[in-house]
Amino acid sequence: MKKQRTCVFKCASCGHEEPKWLGRCPECGEWNTLIETAVNSRSSPAGLTSPGSRGKGEAPQSLPLSSVDPQEGSRIGSGIAELDRVLGGGVMKRSAILVGGEPGIGKSTLLLQAAAAAETKGRILYVSGEESAGQVRMRADRLGIMGAAASRIEICCSGNLDDIEAIVNAVRPVILMVDSAQTLRTSEAGLIPGTANQMKFCSYELISWVKEHDAALFLVAHVTKDGLISGPKSLEHMVDTVLYFEGPVSAASDGDCRFLRAAKNRFGSVDEIGIFTMGEQGLSGVENPSLLFLVRREGELPPGVATAAVLEGTRTLLVEIQALTVPAKGAISRVFSDRIDSARVSRVAATLEKHLSLRLSGHDLYVNVAGGIRIAEVGVDLALAAAIYSARTGLPVPAGTALTGELSLAGEIRPVRRIAGRVKTARNLGFERFLAPPGEGVAPGMAVKDIKGAMKLLFT
Ligand code: TYD
Ligand code: MG
């Protein structure tokens, strides 16, 4: 029989384990960090306690897919419609959801509001490693969380995994919220707190706990502005759903909109976005966001402005695209656009230059979207082209016009999904003209096949 090992050598820096003492840790490369440690039942190589772990002596088994319980009805409504929409219809039990975003964007606010509104009779444990219980209470008061909603939320202010595990086992929450992953630590994953390894180890333990106990986990992770986020990124593959919370570039100019997007979702699509506004009483969902990204004007539009009808998940949004061209200060003309991918802007500009002989070289091009929403849908191309053309020529796009269509490098306007729905939403919002590739609902005189025809129709 194999001899049971009683001690291992564990790296104080990264938690790596070796059966023999070594001068240098093969995992992280640190010198003299291996320390003799008694074997703990939990510290199998990565602290693994997988969801379906077997008892001793049982043989591994497979089973026919048809005999597996589909776990229907195992979603919990978060009580926040926009959050449920992004999650694909509520919080899936036994799942882990990572909520990433810049500090101050509203992650803690969102979770606390969800804790109060969640459609469950079970308990909700909010673990805060960043704020004191008093601070969380103050926020809850500000959000108007009181009565029964407040009393079923348990709060624990610690980042120590052992403490958290003890409390989790005592409270048995249905939803566990951890704010944030970066504050989690345990001596089992090395002595240095705040390392990526600590965060991964602790997160894994908590993810395993919810999977075994039919609960759900929300894990907050801070992402810094220019961060190629080594930390939270490394958690993405461990969780089931990754949500990113983002806001406008400058709060002053674009209001208080917040957008929740799924970067990964095992239980739903990643197309849907949640739209919120941040106000005095926290976040409120915007159910009908079509008007949020339009600027209401009387009479003629200024040059450089065009309205796109874009699809975000199942909703059509009308968004104002703004463009500005100025003579380039340097030898090279540049594109400044952070709400629409600059590569897309450059491509549309190049297509205009080529097919309409619009002189854009020698000019810097600035592009913005009203309301600060990021647009990646292909249907934005035609409106983007119209805004750039209008900015450069000084000719305004006629008021009451909405546009949709994808632009190919050959200058063709390509069809996009669900044109009829876009036409309908635009009409309901008072847009009389809808320029689009031929499709259902597009008036024959407004159907355009190439960029040349489209610009001619708009500007002459
Ligand atoms: P917070 O949830 O603390 O952000 P995060 O957890 O992502 O760091 O949000 C903080 C910001 O939200 C802060 O700038 C204040 C603002 N806020 C409001 O405007 N209204 C409110 O009701 C609350 C609670 C916060
Ligand atoms: Mg916070």
Short mmCIF file of C-alpha atoms and ligand atoms in Angstrom, two decimals:
data_model
loop_
_atom_site.label_atom_id
_atom_site.label_comp_id
_atom_site.label_asym_id
_atom_site.label_seq_id
_atom_site.Cartn_x
_atom_site.Cartn_y
_atom_site.Cartn_z
CA MET A 1 0.00 0.00 0.00
CA LYS A 2 1.06 3.53 -0.71
CA LYS A 3 2.43 5.30 2.32
CA GLN A 4 0.34 8.26 3.39
CA ARG A 5 2.45 11.41 3.37
CA THR A 6 2.33 13.42 6.59
CA CYS A 7 4.14 16.53 5.53
CA VAL A 8 4.87 18.48 2.39
CA PHE A 9 6.99 21.51 1.54
CA LYS A 10 4.83 24.44 0.70
CA CYS A 11 5.91 27.67 -0.97
CA ALA A 12 5.17 30.67 1.23
CA SER A 13 4.86 32.87 -1.79
CA CYS A 14 2.60 30.98 -4.16
CA GLY A 15 1.35 27.98 -2.22
CA HIS A 16 2.95 25.42 -4.51
CA GLU A 17 3.61 22.07 -2.84
CA GLU A 18 6.61 19.79 -3.26
CA PRO A 19 7.20 16.40 -1.66
CA LYS A 20 10.88 17.28 -1.04
CA TRP A 21 12.58 20.47 0.11
CA LEU A 22 13.96 22.60 -2.70
CA GLY A 23 15.94 25.82 -2.56
CA ARG A 24 13.86 27.44 -5.24
CA CYS A 25 10.16 27.12 -5.85
CA PRO A 26 9.65 25.60 -9.32
CA GLU A 27 6.30 27.37 -9.62
CA CYS A 28 7.06 31.02 -8.86
CA GLY A 29 10.86 30.99 -8.89
CA GLU A 30 11.27 32.48 -5.39
CA TRP A 31 14.25 31.32 -3.32
CA ASN A 32 14.03 29.81 0.17
CA THR A 33 10.27 29.93 0.36
CA LEU A 34 9.53 26.20 0.78
CA ILE A 35 8.40 25.51 4.31
CA GLU A 36 7.62 22.13 5.84
CA THR A 37 3.90 21.92 6.45
CA ALA A 38 1.70 19.19 7.85
CA VAL A 39 -0.63 17.69 5.26
CA ASN A 40 -4.09 19.07 5.60
CA SER A 41 -6.93 16.97 4.31
CA ARG A 42 -8.10 19.87 2.16
CA SER A 43 -4.83 20.73 0.56
CA SER A 44 -4.85 18.24 -2.22
CA PRO A 45 -2.84 19.94 -4.96
CA ALA A 46 -5.24 22.79 -5.73
CA GLY A 47 -7.55 22.41 -2.78
CA LEU A 48 -9.85 20.49 -5.07
CA THR A 49 -13.16 19.36 -3.77
CA SER A 50 -15.04 18.95 -6.97
CA PRO A 51 -18.86 19.17 -7.04
CA GLY A 52 -19.52 15.51 -7.64
CA SER A 53 -16.82 14.10 -5.40
CA ARG A 54 -17.29 10.47 -4.60
CA GLY A 55 -17.16 8.68 -1.33
CA LYS A 56 -14.37 6.16 -0.63
CA GLY A 57 -14.58 2.88 -2.47
CA GLU A 58 -17.22 3.94 -4.98
CA ALA A 59 -16.39 3.25 -8.62
CA PRO A 60 -16.66 6.12 -11.09
CA GLN A 61 -19.84 5.97 -13.14
CA SER A 62 -21.43 7.53 -16.16
CA LEU A 63 -25.16 7.74 -16.72
CA PRO A 64 -27.47 8.20 -19.70
CA LEU A 65 -28.06 11.88 -20.48
CA SER A 66 -31.80 11.28 -20.65
CA SER A 67 -31.89 10.19 -17.03
CA VAL A 68 -30.25 13.37 -15.76
CA ASP A 69 -32.43 15.87 -13.89
CA PRO A 70 -32.51 18.95 -16.14
CA GLN A 71 -32.47 21.25 -13.09
CA GLU A 72 -35.33 23.25 -14.44
CA GLY A 73 -36.79 25.86 -12.19
CA SER A 74 -33.46 26.30 -10.55
CA ARG A 75 -33.21 29.97 -11.28
CA ILE A 76 -33.80 32.63 -8.68
CA GLY A 77 -35.14 35.97 -9.88
CA SER A 78 -32.77 38.69 -8.74
CA GLY A 79 -35.66 41.12 -8.48
CA ILE A 80 -33.77 43.40 -10.83
CA ALA A 81 -35.15 42.98 -14.34
CA GLU A 82 -32.07 44.30 -16.13
CA LEU A 83 -29.79 41.94 -14.20
CA ASP A 84 -32.06 38.98 -14.90
CA ARG A 85 -32.09 39.87 -18.58
CA VAL A 86 -28.30 39.76 -18.80
CA LEU A 87 -28.13 36.54 -16.78
CA GLY A 88 -30.59 34.89 -19.17
CA GLY A 89 -33.62 34.84 -16.88
CA GLY A 90 -32.38 34.96 -13.31
CA VAL A 91 -29.61 33.65 -11.11
CA MET A 92 -28.88 30.02 -11.81
CA LYS A 93 -28.44 27.98 -8.64
CA ARG A 94 -25.08 26.24 -8.28
CA SER A 95 -23.52 28.87 -10.46
CA ALA A 96 -20.82 31.46 -9.90
CA ILE A 97 -21.13 34.91 -11.37
CA LEU A 98 -18.19 37.26 -11.60
CA VAL A 99 -19.11 40.95 -11.59
CA GLY A 100 -16.20 43.02 -12.89
CA GLY A 101 -15.86 46.74 -13.33
CA GLU A 102 -13.88 49.80 -12.41
CA PRO A 103 -13.90 50.97 -8.81
CA GLY A 104 -16.86 53.28 -8.17
CA ILE A 105 -18.94 52.06 -11.10
CA GLY A 106 -21.63 50.60 -8.81
CA LYS A 107 -20.85 46.90 -8.31
CA SER A 108 -21.49 46.94 -4.57
CA THR A 109 -24.64 48.98 -5.07
CA LEU A 110 -25.96 46.52 -7.65
CA LEU A 111 -25.31 43.52 -5.42
CA LEU A 112 -26.84 45.08 -2.35
CA GLN A 113 -29.94 46.01 -4.33
CA ALA A 114 -30.13 42.47 -5.71
CA ALA A 115 -29.71 41.07 -2.20
CA ALA A 116 -32.71 43.07 -1.06
CA ALA A 117 -34.87 42.29 -4.06
CA ALA A 118 -33.99 38.64 -4.78
CA GLU A 119 -37.03 36.41 -5.12
CA THR A 120 -36.10 33.84 -2.55
CA LYS A 121 -37.09 33.10 1.01
CA GLY A 122 -33.62 31.87 1.80
CA ARG A 123 -30.85 33.88 3.37
CA ILE A 124 -28.39 36.04 1.57
CA LEU A 125 -24.90 36.47 2.89
CA TYR A 126 -23.03 39.58 1.87
CA VAL A 127 -19.34 39.31 2.59
CA SER A 128 -17.56 42.63 2.45
CA GLY A 129 -13.81 42.77 2.65
CA GLU A 130 -13.75 46.43 1.73
CA GLU A 131 -16.36 48.15 3.83
CA SER A 132 -17.34 47.89 7.48
CA ALA A 133 -20.78 46.63 8.46
CA GLY A 134 -21.70 50.20 9.39
CA GLN A 135 -20.76 51.47 5.96
CA VAL A 136 -22.82 48.76 4.27
CA ARG A 137 -25.72 49.63 6.55
CA MET A 138 -25.42 53.28 5.57
CA ARG A 139 -25.52 52.35 1.92
CA ALA A 140 -28.52 50.11 2.52
CA ASP A 141 -30.34 52.97 4.27
CA ARG A 142 -29.56 55.23 1.38
CA LEU A 143 -30.95 52.63 -1.01
CA GLY A 144 -34.11 52.38 1.06
CA ILE A 145 -33.47 48.77 2.06
CA MET A 146 -35.33 48.06 5.29
CA GLY A 147 -37.80 45.77 6.97
CA ALA A 148 -37.95 42.14 5.91
CA ALA A 149 -35.57 42.67 3.00
CA ALA A 150 -32.89 44.01 5.31
CA SER A 151 -33.32 41.37 7.99
CA ARG A 152 -32.73 38.41 5.73
CA ILE A 153 -29.43 39.85 4.52
CA GLU A 154 -26.60 38.65 6.71
CA ILE A 155 -23.45 40.64 6.60
CA CYS A 156 -19.92 39.60 7.36
CA CYS A 157 -16.92 41.87 7.03
CA SER A 158 -13.86 39.77 6.43
CA GLY A 159 -11.52 38.67 3.73
CA ASN A 160 -10.22 35.66 5.64
CA LEU A 161 -11.32 32.48 3.89
CA ASP A 162 -11.44 30.38 7.07
CA ASP A 163 -13.72 32.91 8.78
CA ILE A 164 -15.88 33.19 5.70
CA GLU A 165 -16.19 29.42 5.36
CA ALA A 166 -17.20 29.06 8.99
CA ILE A 167 -19.87 31.72 8.58
CA VAL A 168 -21.08 30.33 5.26
CA ASN A 169 -21.49 26.90 6.84
CA ALA A 170 -23.45 28.39 9.72
CA VAL A 171 -25.66 30.74 7.70
CA ARG A 172 -26.22 28.43 4.71
CA PRO A 173 -27.09 31.24 2.32
CA VAL A 174 -28.98 30.70 -0.92
CA ILE A 175 -27.05 33.54 -2.44
CA LEU A 176 -23.52 34.34 -1.38
CA MET A 177 -22.07 37.69 -2.39
CA VAL A 178 -18.37 38.34 -2.01
CA ASP A 179 -17.13 41.90 -2.35
CA SER A 180 -14.45 41.55 -3.52
CA ALA A 181 -12.33 38.66 -4.80
CA GLN A 182 -9.27 40.84 -4.37
CA THR A 183 -9.73 40.99 -0.59
CA LEU A 184 -9.88 37.22 -0.12
CA ARG A 185 -6.94 35.58 1.58
CA THR A 186 -5.90 32.38 3.27
CA SER A 187 -2.68 31.09 4.72
CA GLU A 188 -3.16 27.91 2.73
CA ALA A 189 -2.33 29.70 -0.51
CA GLY A 190 0.91 31.31 0.56
CA LEU A 191 1.79 33.83 3.21
CA ILE A 192 1.65 36.90 1.05
CA PRO A 193 -1.86 38.35 0.95
CA GLY A 194 -3.30 39.93 -2.18
CA THR A 195 -1.57 37.68 -4.71
CA ALA A 196 -3.42 36.29 -7.71
CA ASN A 197 -2.87 32.85 -6.29
CA GLN A 198 -4.67 33.73 -3.05
CA MET A 199 -7.59 35.12 -5.00
CA LYS A 200 -7.83 32.07 -7.24
CA PHE A 201 -7.53 29.60 -4.39
CA CYS A 202 -10.15 31.33 -2.23
CA SER A 203 -12.53 31.88 -5.11
CA TYR A 204 -12.27 28.22 -6.04
CA GLU A 205 -13.16 27.17 -2.50
CA LEU A 206 -16.23 29.40 -2.47
CA ILE A 207 -17.31 28.32 -5.96
CA SER A 208 -17.05 24.71 -4.82
CA TRP A 209 -19.11 25.51 -1.75
CA VAL A 210 -22.05 26.97 -3.70
CA LYS A 211 -21.96 24.09 -6.18
CA GLU A 212 -22.21 21.58 -3.38
CA HIS A 213 -24.85 23.44 -1.42
CA ASP A 214 -27.30 24.45 -4.14
CA ALA A 215 -26.53 28.13 -3.74
CA ALA A 216 -25.31 30.86 -6.07
CA LEU A 217 -22.23 33.03 -5.79
CA PHE A 218 -21.70 36.61 -6.88
CA LEU A 219 -18.04 37.50 -6.87
CA VAL A 220 -17.02 41.12 -7.32
CA ALA A 221 -13.72 41.87 -9.04
CA HIS A 222 -12.20 45.27 -9.56
CA VAL A 223 -10.83 45.99 -12.95
CA THR A 224 -8.67 49.05 -13.32
CA LYS A 225 -8.87 51.43 -16.22
CA ASP A 226 -5.86 50.42 -18.21
CA GLY A 227 -5.74 47.01 -16.61
CA LEU A 228 -5.06 43.96 -18.61
CA ILE A 229 -6.45 42.52 -15.54
CA SER A 230 -4.19 39.67 -14.61
CA GLY A 231 -6.23 39.01 -11.48
CA PRO A 232 -9.93 38.95 -12.41
CA LYS A 233 -9.17 37.63 -15.90
CA SER A 234 -7.70 34.54 -14.32
CA LEU A 235 -11.02 33.93 -12.55
CA GLU A 236 -13.03 34.00 -15.76
CA HIS A 237 -12.54 30.35 -16.61
CA MET A 238 -13.52 29.23 -13.12
CA VAL A 239 -16.93 30.88 -13.04
CA ASP A 240 -20.06 30.22 -15.10
CA THR A 241 -20.91 33.79 -15.93
CA VAL A 242 -18.79 36.89 -16.31
CA LEU A 243 -20.53 40.25 -16.20
CA TYR A 244 -18.85 43.56 -16.77
CA PHE A 245 -20.32 46.75 -15.45
CA GLU A 246 -19.30 49.84 -17.37
CA GLY A 247 -20.19 53.48 -17.58
CA PRO A 248 -19.79 56.48 -19.83
CA VAL A 249 -16.33 57.91 -20.49
CA SER A 250 -17.05 61.09 -18.60
CA ALA A 251 -19.90 61.14 -16.14
CA ALA A 252 -20.36 64.87 -16.63
CA SER A 253 -21.24 64.82 -20.30
CA ASP A 254 -23.05 61.53 -20.64
CA GLY A 255 -25.24 61.40 -17.57
CA ASP A 256 -25.39 58.50 -15.19
CA CYS A 257 -25.92 55.54 -17.49
CA ARG A 258 -24.43 52.21 -16.54
CA PHE A 259 -24.26 49.18 -18.80
CA LEU A 260 -24.08 45.57 -17.70
CA ARG A 261 -22.77 43.13 -20.28
CA ALA A 262 -22.07 39.43 -20.19
CA ALA A 263 -18.63 38.44 -21.46
CA LYS A 264 -19.36 34.78 -20.79
CA ASN A 265 -22.59 33.04 -19.89
CA ARG A 266 -23.07 29.31 -19.56
CA PHE A 267 -26.80 29.77 -19.01
CA GLY A 268 -27.84 32.43 -21.48
CA SER A 269 -26.82 34.57 -24.40
CA VAL A 270 -24.11 37.18 -24.21
CA ASP A 271 -25.98 39.60 -26.46
CA GLU A 272 -28.26 41.18 -23.91
CA ILE A 273 -27.22 44.29 -22.09
CA GLY A 274 -28.65 45.69 -18.91
CA ILE A 275 -29.09 49.45 -18.82
CA PHE A 276 -29.27 51.39 -15.57
CA THR A 277 -29.12 54.95 -14.41
CA MET A 278 -27.38 55.77 -11.13
CA GLY A 279 -29.34 58.20 -9.02
CA GLU A 280 -29.87 59.29 -5.43
CA GLN A 281 -31.51 55.98 -4.57
CA GLY A 282 -29.01 53.79 -6.32
CA LEU A 283 -29.41 52.03 -9.64
CA SER A 284 -32.67 51.95 -11.55
CA GLY A 285 -33.17 49.74 -14.56
CA VAL A 286 -34.15 51.42 -17.81
CA GLU A 287 -36.78 49.25 -19.39
CA ASN A 288 -37.33 51.34 -22.48
CA PRO A 289 -33.94 52.74 -23.31
CA SER A 290 -34.60 53.75 -26.91
CA LEU A 291 -34.81 57.44 -26.08
CA LEU A 292 -31.83 57.52 -23.76
CA PHE A 293 -29.26 57.81 -26.51
CA LEU A 294 -30.96 60.46 -28.58
CA VAL A 295 -30.53 64.17 -28.32
CA ARG A 296 -33.81 65.98 -28.84
CA ARG A 297 -33.49 68.96 -31.15
CA GLU A 298 -35.86 71.37 -32.82
CA GLY A 299 -35.48 71.99 -36.54
CA GLU A 300 -32.40 71.12 -38.53
CA LEU A 301 -29.65 68.85 -37.18
CA PRO A 302 -26.12 70.13 -36.90
CA PRO A 303 -23.65 68.58 -39.35
CA GLY A 304 -21.87 65.46 -38.13
CA VAL A 305 -24.87 63.86 -36.45
CA ALA A 306 -26.83 60.77 -37.59
CA THR A 307 -29.19 58.37 -35.85
CA ALA A 308 -28.55 54.63 -36.00
CA ALA A 309 -31.08 51.92 -35.21
CA VAL A 310 -28.99 49.20 -33.59
CA LEU A 311 -29.84 45.91 -32.01
CA GLU A 312 -28.67 45.16 -28.46
CA GLY A 313 -29.82 41.65 -27.64
CA THR A 314 -33.55 41.63 -28.17
CA ARG A 315 -34.02 45.39 -27.99
CA THR A 316 -33.67 48.03 -30.68
CA LEU A 317 -31.94 51.21 -29.59
CA LEU A 318 -31.87 54.48 -31.46
CA VAL A 319 -28.56 56.12 -30.84
CA GLU A 320 -27.11 59.37 -32.02
CA ILE A 321 -23.70 58.99 -33.65
CA GLN A 322 -21.59 62.15 -33.66
CA ALA A 323 -18.57 62.77 -35.84
CA LEU A 324 -16.15 65.65 -36.15
CA THR A 325 -13.29 66.14 -38.57
CA VAL A 326 -10.52 68.67 -38.07
CA PRO A 327 -7.31 69.22 -40.05
CA ALA A 328 -4.69 66.88 -38.63
CA LYS A 329 -2.12 68.45 -36.35
CA GLY A 330 0.58 66.01 -37.27
CA ALA A 331 1.59 64.34 -40.48
CA ILE A 332 -0.65 61.37 -39.87
CA SER A 333 -4.42 61.63 -39.54
CA ARG A 334 -5.81 59.84 -36.52
CA VAL A 335 -9.11 58.39 -35.34
CA PHE A 336 -10.35 59.09 -31.81
CA SER A 337 -13.26 56.86 -30.95
CA ASP A 338 -13.81 54.88 -27.78
CA ARG A 339 -17.50 54.02 -28.01
CA ILE A 340 -17.27 52.48 -31.48
CA ASP A 341 -14.22 50.38 -32.26
CA SER A 342 -11.68 52.65 -33.99
CA ALA A 343 -10.87 49.93 -36.51
CA ARG A 344 -14.49 50.02 -37.61
CA VAL A 345 -14.43 53.83 -37.83
CA SER A 346 -11.25 53.73 -39.92
CA ARG A 347 -12.75 51.12 -42.23
CA VAL A 348 -15.93 53.14 -42.80
CA ALA A 349 -13.86 56.29 -43.37
CA ALA A 350 -11.67 54.47 -45.89
CA THR A 351 -14.75 53.20 -47.73
CA LEU A 352 -16.13 56.75 -47.96
CA GLU A 353 -12.79 58.04 -49.19
CA LYS A 354 -12.59 55.37 -51.86
CA HIS A 355 -16.18 55.24 -53.13
CA LEU A 356 -17.23 58.87 -52.72
CA SER A 357 -13.84 60.53 -53.10
CA LEU A 358 -14.40 62.17 -49.72
CA ARG A 359 -11.06 63.63 -48.66
CA LEU A 360 -10.41 62.44 -45.14
CA SER A 361 -6.66 61.97 -45.19
CA GLY A 362 -5.05 64.96 -43.56
CA HIS A 363 -7.93 65.10 -41.09
CA ASP A 364 -8.29 63.83 -37.57
CA LEU A 365 -11.60 62.09 -37.03
CA TYR A 366 -13.45 62.11 -33.69
CA VAL A 367 -16.46 59.84 -33.15
CA ASN A 368 -18.76 59.67 -30.15
CA VAL A 369 -22.09 58.10 -29.23
CA ALA A 370 -24.63 60.10 -27.21
CA GLY A 371 -25.23 58.62 -23.75
CA GLY A 372 -21.82 56.92 -23.76
CA ILE A 373 -23.02 53.48 -24.81
CA ARG A 374 -20.53 51.23 -26.55
CA ILE A 375 -21.84 50.02 -29.92
CA ALA A 376 -20.43 46.93 -31.59
CA GLU A 377 -23.39 45.91 -33.73
CA VAL A 378 -22.68 45.90 -37.49
CA GLY A 379 -25.90 47.80 -38.25
CA VAL A 380 -24.25 51.00 -37.05
CA ASP A 381 -22.06 51.30 -40.19
CA LEU A 382 -24.48 53.25 -42.37
CA ALA A 383 -25.24 55.88 -39.71
CA LEU A 384 -21.54 56.14 -38.93
CA ALA A 385 -20.81 56.75 -42.61
CA ALA A 386 -23.55 59.38 -42.77
CA ALA A 387 -22.22 61.16 -39.66
CA ILE A 388 -18.66 61.23 -41.04
CA TYR A 389 -19.82 62.37 -44.46
CA SER A 390 -21.97 65.07 -42.89
CA ALA A 391 -19.16 66.23 -40.62
CA ARG A 392 -16.67 66.53 -43.45
CA THR A 393 -19.02 68.20 -45.96
CA GLY A 394 -21.00 70.35 -43.52
CA LEU A 395 -24.29 69.05 -44.95
CA PRO A 396 -26.73 68.01 -42.21
CA VAL A 397 -28.57 64.69 -42.26
CA PRO A 398 -32.29 65.54 -42.73
CA ALA A 399 -34.13 65.57 -39.39
CA GLY A 400 -36.36 62.58 -38.63
CA THR A 401 -34.07 60.08 -40.39
CA ALA A 402 -32.87 56.82 -38.86
CA LEU A 403 -30.39 54.48 -40.53
CA THR A 404 -29.25 50.91 -40.34
CA GLY A 405 -27.02 48.71 -42.49
CA GLU A 406 -23.62 47.10 -42.62
CA LEU A 407 -21.07 48.55 -45.00
CA SER A 408 -18.76 46.30 -46.97
CA LEU A 409 -15.33 47.38 -48.20
CA ALA A 410 -16.72 47.25 -51.74
CA GLY A 411 -19.17 49.99 -50.76
CA GLU A 412 -22.27 47.78 -50.64
CA ILE A 413 -24.86 48.12 -47.89
CA ARG A 414 -25.31 44.63 -46.47
CA PRO A 415 -28.56 43.43 -44.84
CA VAL A 416 -28.69 43.17 -41.06
CA ARG A 417 -30.83 41.13 -38.69
CA ARG A 418 -34.40 42.05 -37.81
CA ILE A 419 -34.83 45.12 -40.00
CA ALA A 420 -38.63 45.16 -39.57
CA GLY A 421 -38.29 45.49 -35.79
CA ARG A 422 -35.85 48.36 -36.15
CA VAL A 423 -38.17 50.18 -38.57
CA LYS A 424 -41.06 49.77 -36.14
CA THR A 425 -39.16 51.10 -33.13
CA ALA A 426 -37.87 54.07 -35.13
CA ARG A 427 -41.36 54.89 -36.37
CA ASN A 428 -42.76 54.73 -32.84
CA LEU A 429 -40.16 57.25 -31.76
CA GLY A 430 -41.13 59.67 -34.51
CA PHE A 431 -38.57 58.92 -37.21
CA GLU A 432 -40.36 59.31 -40.52
CA ARG A 433 -37.57 58.19 -42.80
CA PHE A 434 -35.69 54.92 -42.42
CA LEU A 435 -32.73 54.31 -44.69
CA ALA A 436 -31.72 50.65 -44.83
CA PRO A 437 -30.83 47.83 -47.19
CA PRO A 438 -33.94 46.38 -48.87
CA GLY A 439 -35.94 44.41 -46.31
CA GLU A 440 -39.29 43.98 -44.63
CA GLY A 441 -40.82 47.30 -43.63
CA VAL A 442 -38.31 49.45 -45.53
CA ALA A 443 -40.10 51.89 -47.89
CA PRO A 444 -39.05 51.22 -51.52
CA GLY A 445 -37.70 54.75 -51.94
CA MET A 446 -35.56 54.36 -48.79
CA ALA A 447 -33.95 51.01 -49.60
CA VAL A 448 -30.28 51.52 -50.43
CA LYS A 449 -27.83 49.06 -51.93
CA ASP A 450 -24.57 50.96 -51.96
CA ILE A 451 -22.92 53.78 -50.07
CA LYS A 452 -22.95 56.10 -53.07
CA GLY A 453 -26.71 55.76 -53.53
CA ALA A 454 -27.28 56.14 -49.79
CA MET A 455 -25.31 59.37 -49.46
CA LYS A 456 -26.97 60.76 -52.60
CA LEU A 457 -30.41 60.01 -51.18
CA LEU A 458 -29.51 61.64 -47.86
CA PHE A 459 -27.68 64.74 -48.94
CA THR A 460 -29.24 65.90 -52.21
P1 TYD B 1 -20.19 51.42 -5.59
O1 TYD B 1 -21.33 50.49 -5.66
O2 TYD B 1 -19.55 51.63 -4.27
O3 TYD B 1 -19.08 51.05 -6.65
P2 TYD B 1 -18.06 49.80 -6.69
O4 TYD B 1 -18.53 48.82 -5.71
O5 TYD B 1 -18.16 49.33 -8.11
O6 TYD B 1 -16.72 50.34 -6.39
O7 TYD B 1 -20.72 52.79 -6.20
C1 TYD B 1 -20.18 53.93 -5.79
C2 TYD B 1 -20.64 55.11 -6.58
O8 TYD B 1 -22.03 55.17 -6.76
C3 TYD B 1 -20.25 56.31 -5.80
O9 TYD B 1 -19.56 57.17 -6.66
C4 TYD B 1 -21.53 56.88 -5.31
C5 TYD B 1 -22.53 56.40 -6.26
N1 TYD B 1 -23.85 56.18 -5.66
C6 TYD B 1 -24.91 56.95 -6.07
O10 TYD B 1 -24.78 57.84 -6.90
N2 TYD B 1 -26.15 56.73 -5.51
C7 TYD B 1 -26.37 55.78 -4.57
O11 TYD B 1 -27.50 55.61 -4.10
C8 TYD B 1 -25.25 54.98 -4.15
C9 TYD B 1 -25.41 53.91 -3.12
C10 TYD B 1 -24.02 55.20 -4.73
MG MG B 2 -17.56 48.29 -3.96
#
